[in-house]
PDB file of C-alpha atoms in Angstrom:
ATOM      1  CA  MET A   1       8.903  20.895   3.907  1.00  0.00           C
ATOM      2  CA  GLN A   2       5.788  19.002   2.872  1.00  0.00           C
ATOM      3  CA  ASN A   3       2.604  19.335   4.916  1.00  0.00           C
ATOM      4  CA  LEU A   4       0.823  16.000   5.056  1.00  0.00           C
ATOM      5  CA  HIS A   5      -2.426  15.644   6.956  1.00  0.00           C
ATOM      6  CA  THR A   6      -3.619  12.087   7.311  1.00  0.00           C
ATOM      7  CA  VAL A   7      -7.198  11.641   8.446  1.00  0.00           C
ATOM      8  CA  GLU A   8      -8.080   8.038   9.241  1.00  0.00           C
ATOM      9  CA  THR A   9     -11.755   7.796   8.342  1.00  0.00           C
ATOM     10  CA  LEU A  10     -12.819   4.224   8.899  1.00  0.00           C
ATOM     11  CA  ASP A  11     -16.378   4.999   9.964  1.00  0.00           C
ATOM     12  CA  PHE A  12     -18.075   5.450   6.608  1.00  0.00           C
ATOM     13  CA  GLU A  13     -21.487   3.887   6.831  1.00  0.00           C
ATOM     14  CA  LYS A  14     -21.732   0.802   4.636  1.00  0.00           C
ATOM     15  CA  SER A  15     -24.589   0.484   2.129  1.00  0.00           C
ATOM     16  CA  LYS A  16     -24.957   4.275   2.052  1.00  0.00           C
ATOM     17  CA  ILE A  17     -24.238   6.488  -0.969  1.00  0.00           C
ATOM     18  CA  PHE A  18     -21.676   9.266  -0.526  1.00  0.00           C
ATOM     19  CA  ASN A  19     -19.684  11.557  -2.816  1.00  0.00           C
ATOM     20  CA  VAL A  20     -15.949  11.219  -2.175  1.00  0.00           C
ATOM     21  CA  SER A  21     -15.208  14.682  -3.600  1.00  0.00           C
ATOM     22  CA  GLU A  22     -17.582  16.233  -1.072  1.00  0.00           C
ATOM     23  CA  VAL A  23     -16.116  14.499   2.001  1.00  0.00           C
ATOM     24  CA  LEU A  24     -12.525  15.223   0.973  1.00  0.00           C
ATOM     25  CA  GLU A  25     -11.504  18.846   1.457  1.00  0.00           C
ATOM     26  CA  TYR A  26      -8.537  20.823   0.201  1.00  0.00           C
ATOM     27  CA  VAL A  27      -6.236  22.190   2.898  1.00  0.00           C
ATOM     28  CA  PRO A  28      -3.943  25.074   1.878  1.00  0.00           C
ATOM     29  CA  ASN A  29      -0.341  23.991   1.271  1.00  0.00           C
ATOM     30  CA  SER A  30      -1.120  20.348   2.158  1.00  0.00           C
ATOM     31  CA  VAL A  31      -1.846  16.818   1.012  1.00  0.00           C
ATOM     32  CA  VAL A  32      -4.877  15.294   2.783  1.00  0.00           C
ATOM     33  CA  ILE A  33      -5.372  11.514   2.930  1.00  0.00           C
ATOM     34  CA  LYS A  34      -8.624   9.932   4.091  1.00  0.00           C
ATOM     35  CA  THR A  35      -8.623   6.169   4.356  1.00  0.00           C
ATOM     36  CA  LEU A  36     -11.984   4.858   3.207  1.00  0.00           C
ATOM     37  CA  ILE A  37     -11.225   1.143   3.638  1.00  0.00           C
ATOM     38  CA  ARG A  38      -8.253  -0.428   5.428  1.00  0.00           C
ATOM     39  CA  LYS A  39      -7.812  -4.197   5.443  1.00  0.00           C
ATOM     40  CA  THR A  40      -4.803  -6.494   5.755  1.00  0.00           C
ATOM     41  CA  THR A  41      -5.235  -7.287   2.046  1.00  0.00           C
ATOM     42  CA  GLY A  42      -5.133  -3.640   0.953  1.00  0.00           C
ATOM     43  CA  ASN A  43      -6.676  -0.215   1.328  1.00  0.00           C
ATOM     44  CA  VAL A  44      -8.601   2.473  -0.507  1.00  0.00           C
ATOM     45  CA  SER A  45      -7.775   6.113   0.192  1.00  0.00           C
ATOM     46  CA  ALA A  46      -9.080   9.450  -1.059  1.00  0.00           C
ATOM     47  CA  VAL A  47      -6.347  12.062  -1.414  1.00  0.00           C
ATOM     48  CA  SER A  48      -6.434  15.803  -2.092  1.00  0.00           C
ATOM     49  CA  PHE A  49      -3.388  17.846  -3.124  1.00  0.00           C
ATOM     50  CA  ASP A  50      -3.123  21.599  -2.950  1.00  0.00           C
ATOM     51  CA  SER A  51      -1.398  23.238  -5.910  1.00  0.00           C
ATOM     52  CA  GLY A  52       2.373  22.763  -5.863  1.00  0.00           C
ATOM     53  CA  LYS A  53       2.363  19.820  -3.434  1.00  0.00           C
ATOM     54  CA  THR A  54       4.126  16.522  -4.162  1.00  0.00           C
ATOM     55  CA  LEU A  55       4.181  13.030  -2.709  1.00  0.00           C
ATOM     56  CA  GLU A  56       7.932  12.533  -2.904  1.00  0.00           C
ATOM     57  CA  GLU A  57       9.474   9.666  -4.852  1.00  0.00           C
ATOM     58  CA  ARG A  58       9.063   6.281  -3.200  1.00  0.00           C
ATOM     59  CA  THR A  59       8.508   2.626  -4.045  1.00  0.00           C
ATOM     60  CA  SER A  60       5.814   0.193  -2.932  1.00  0.00           C
ATOM     61  CA  PRO A  61       5.990  -3.592  -2.910  1.00  0.00           C
ATOM     62  CA  PHE A  62       2.436  -3.616  -4.325  1.00  0.00           C
ATOM     63  CA  ASP A  63       0.643  -2.362  -7.448  1.00  0.00           C
ATOM     64  CA  THR A  64      -1.215   0.899  -6.823  1.00  0.00           C
ATOM     65  CA  PHE A  65      -4.294   1.940  -8.817  1.00  0.00           C
ATOM     66  CA  ILE A  66      -4.737   5.731  -9.090  1.00  0.00           C
ATOM     67  CA  GLN A  67      -7.926   7.403 -10.367  1.00  0.00           C
ATOM     68  CA  ILE A  68      -8.225  11.186 -10.708  1.00  0.00           C
ATOM     69  CA  ILE A  69     -11.665  12.323  -9.535  1.00  0.00           C
ATOM     70  CA  GLU A  70     -11.137  16.094  -9.803  1.00  0.00           C
ATOM     71  CA  GLY A  71      -8.522  18.240 -11.554  1.00  0.00           C
ATOM     72  CA  THR A  72      -5.249  17.168 -13.154  1.00  0.00           C
ATOM     73  CA  ALA A  73      -2.091  15.493 -11.844  1.00  0.00           C
ATOM     74  CA  GLU A  74       1.316  14.369 -12.970  1.00  0.00           C
ATOM     75  CA  VAL A  75       2.433  10.869 -11.999  1.00  0.00           C
ATOM     76  CA  LEU A  76       6.078   9.917 -12.438  1.00  0.00           C
ATOM     77  CA  ILE A  77       6.801   6.192 -12.803  1.00  0.00           C
ATOM     78  CA  ASP A  78      10.489   5.301 -13.009  1.00  0.00           C
ATOM     79  CA  GLY A  79      11.169   8.864 -14.188  1.00  0.00           C
ATOM     80  CA  LYS A  80       8.555   8.838 -16.973  1.00  0.00           C
ATOM     81  CA  PRO A  81       5.819  11.521 -16.594  1.00  0.00           C
ATOM     82  CA  PHE A  82       2.129  10.748 -17.145  1.00  0.00           C
ATOM     83  CA  ALA A  83      -0.447  13.568 -17.302  1.00  0.00           C
ATOM     84  CA  LEU A  84      -3.793  12.512 -15.825  1.00  0.00           C
ATOM     85  CA  GLU A  85      -7.092  14.408 -15.934  1.00  0.00           C
ATOM     86  CA  THR A  86     -10.449  13.884 -14.266  1.00  0.00           C
ATOM     87  CA  GLY A  87     -11.609  10.356 -15.041  1.00  0.00           C
ATOM     88  CA  HIS A  88      -8.145   9.078 -15.993  1.00  0.00           C
ATOM     89  CA  SER A  89      -6.554   6.144 -14.156  1.00  0.00           C
ATOM     90  CA  ILE A  90      -3.140   4.498 -14.073  1.00  0.00           C
ATOM     91  CA  ILE A  91      -1.628   1.486 -12.335  1.00  0.00           C
ATOM     92  CA  ILE A  92       1.739   2.105 -10.719  1.00  0.00           C
ATOM     93  CA  PRO A  93       3.588  -1.223 -10.872  1.00  0.00           C
ATOM     94  CA  ALA A  94       4.996  -2.766  -7.701  1.00  0.00           C
ATOM     95  CA  HIS A  95       8.647  -1.897  -7.013  1.00  0.00           C
ATOM     96  CA  SER A  96       8.606   1.121  -9.370  1.00  0.00           C
ATOM     97  CA  ARG A  97       9.953   4.489  -8.280  1.00  0.00           C
ATOM     98  CA  ASN A  98       7.021   6.903  -8.310  1.00  0.00           C
ATOM     99  CA  ALA A  99       5.992  10.393  -7.325  1.00  0.00           C
ATOM    100  CA  ILE A 100       2.734  12.340  -7.614  1.00  0.00           C
ATOM    101  CA  ILE A 101       2.841  16.061  -8.422  1.00  0.00           C
ATOM    102  CA  ALA A 102       0.099  18.694  -8.233  1.00  0.00           C
ATOM    103  CA  LYS A 103       0.690  21.490 -10.726  1.00  0.00           C
ATOM    104  CA  GLU A 104      -2.832  22.526  -9.733  1.00  0.00           C
ATOM    105  CA  ARG A 105      -4.980  21.170  -6.957  1.00  0.00           C
ATOM    106  CA  PHE A 106      -6.652  17.812  -7.535  1.00  0.00           C
ATOM    107  CA  LYS A 107      -8.306  14.827  -5.856  1.00  0.00           C
ATOM    108  CA  MET A 108      -7.710  11.128  -6.448  1.00  0.00           C
ATOM    109  CA  ILE A 109      -8.575   7.651  -5.243  1.00  0.00           C
ATOM    110  CA  SER A 110      -5.643   5.349  -4.458  1.00  0.00           C
ATOM    111  CA  THR A 111      -6.231   1.595  -4.201  1.00  0.00           C
ATOM    112  CA  VAL A 112      -3.548  -0.850  -3.060  1.00  0.00           C
ATOM    113  CA  ILE A 113      -4.211  -4.598  -3.215  1.00  0.00           C
ATOM    114  CA  LYS A 114      -1.763  -6.601  -1.117  1.00  0.00           C
ATOM    115  CA  SER A 115      -3.004 -10.124  -1.845  1.00  0.00           C
ATOM    116  CA  GLY A 116      -1.765 -12.195  -4.767  1.00  0.00           C
ATOM    117  CA  TYR A 117       1.905 -11.438  -4.119  1.00  0.00           C
ATOM    118  CA  GLU A 118       2.548 -14.597  -2.079  1.00  0.00           C
ATOM    119  CA  ASP A 119       3.508 -16.547  -5.239  1.00  0.00           C
ATOM    120  CA  VAL A 120       6.063 -13.956  -6.389  1.00  0.00           C
ATOM    121  CA  SER A 121       9.638 -14.798  -5.444  1.00  0.00           C
TER     122      SER A 121
END
């Protein structure tokens, strides 16, 4: 069973510098999600994975931008593995099967933009 702790953190002070890696902790045997910005047009979340944890395969109707800010991760997109290291980014296309795997613990930023899909039929 996967432990998933979601921490809704919508009270970050605007126009103030902060270090995402420092406000996002690792929790043993868990995936921690802190929402930095949540709007109807999309959201930005910081996520930490303990070693061995996985966000199980799923699909999203929107593109998702992933940026690794600490450690290494494996991202599966439609069954194809991508190895990402600190500083690497990837865009998971809308409607693609995807999973995120932590072979070691890591932190990432996930950005989903929901606007611009109105014209797609």
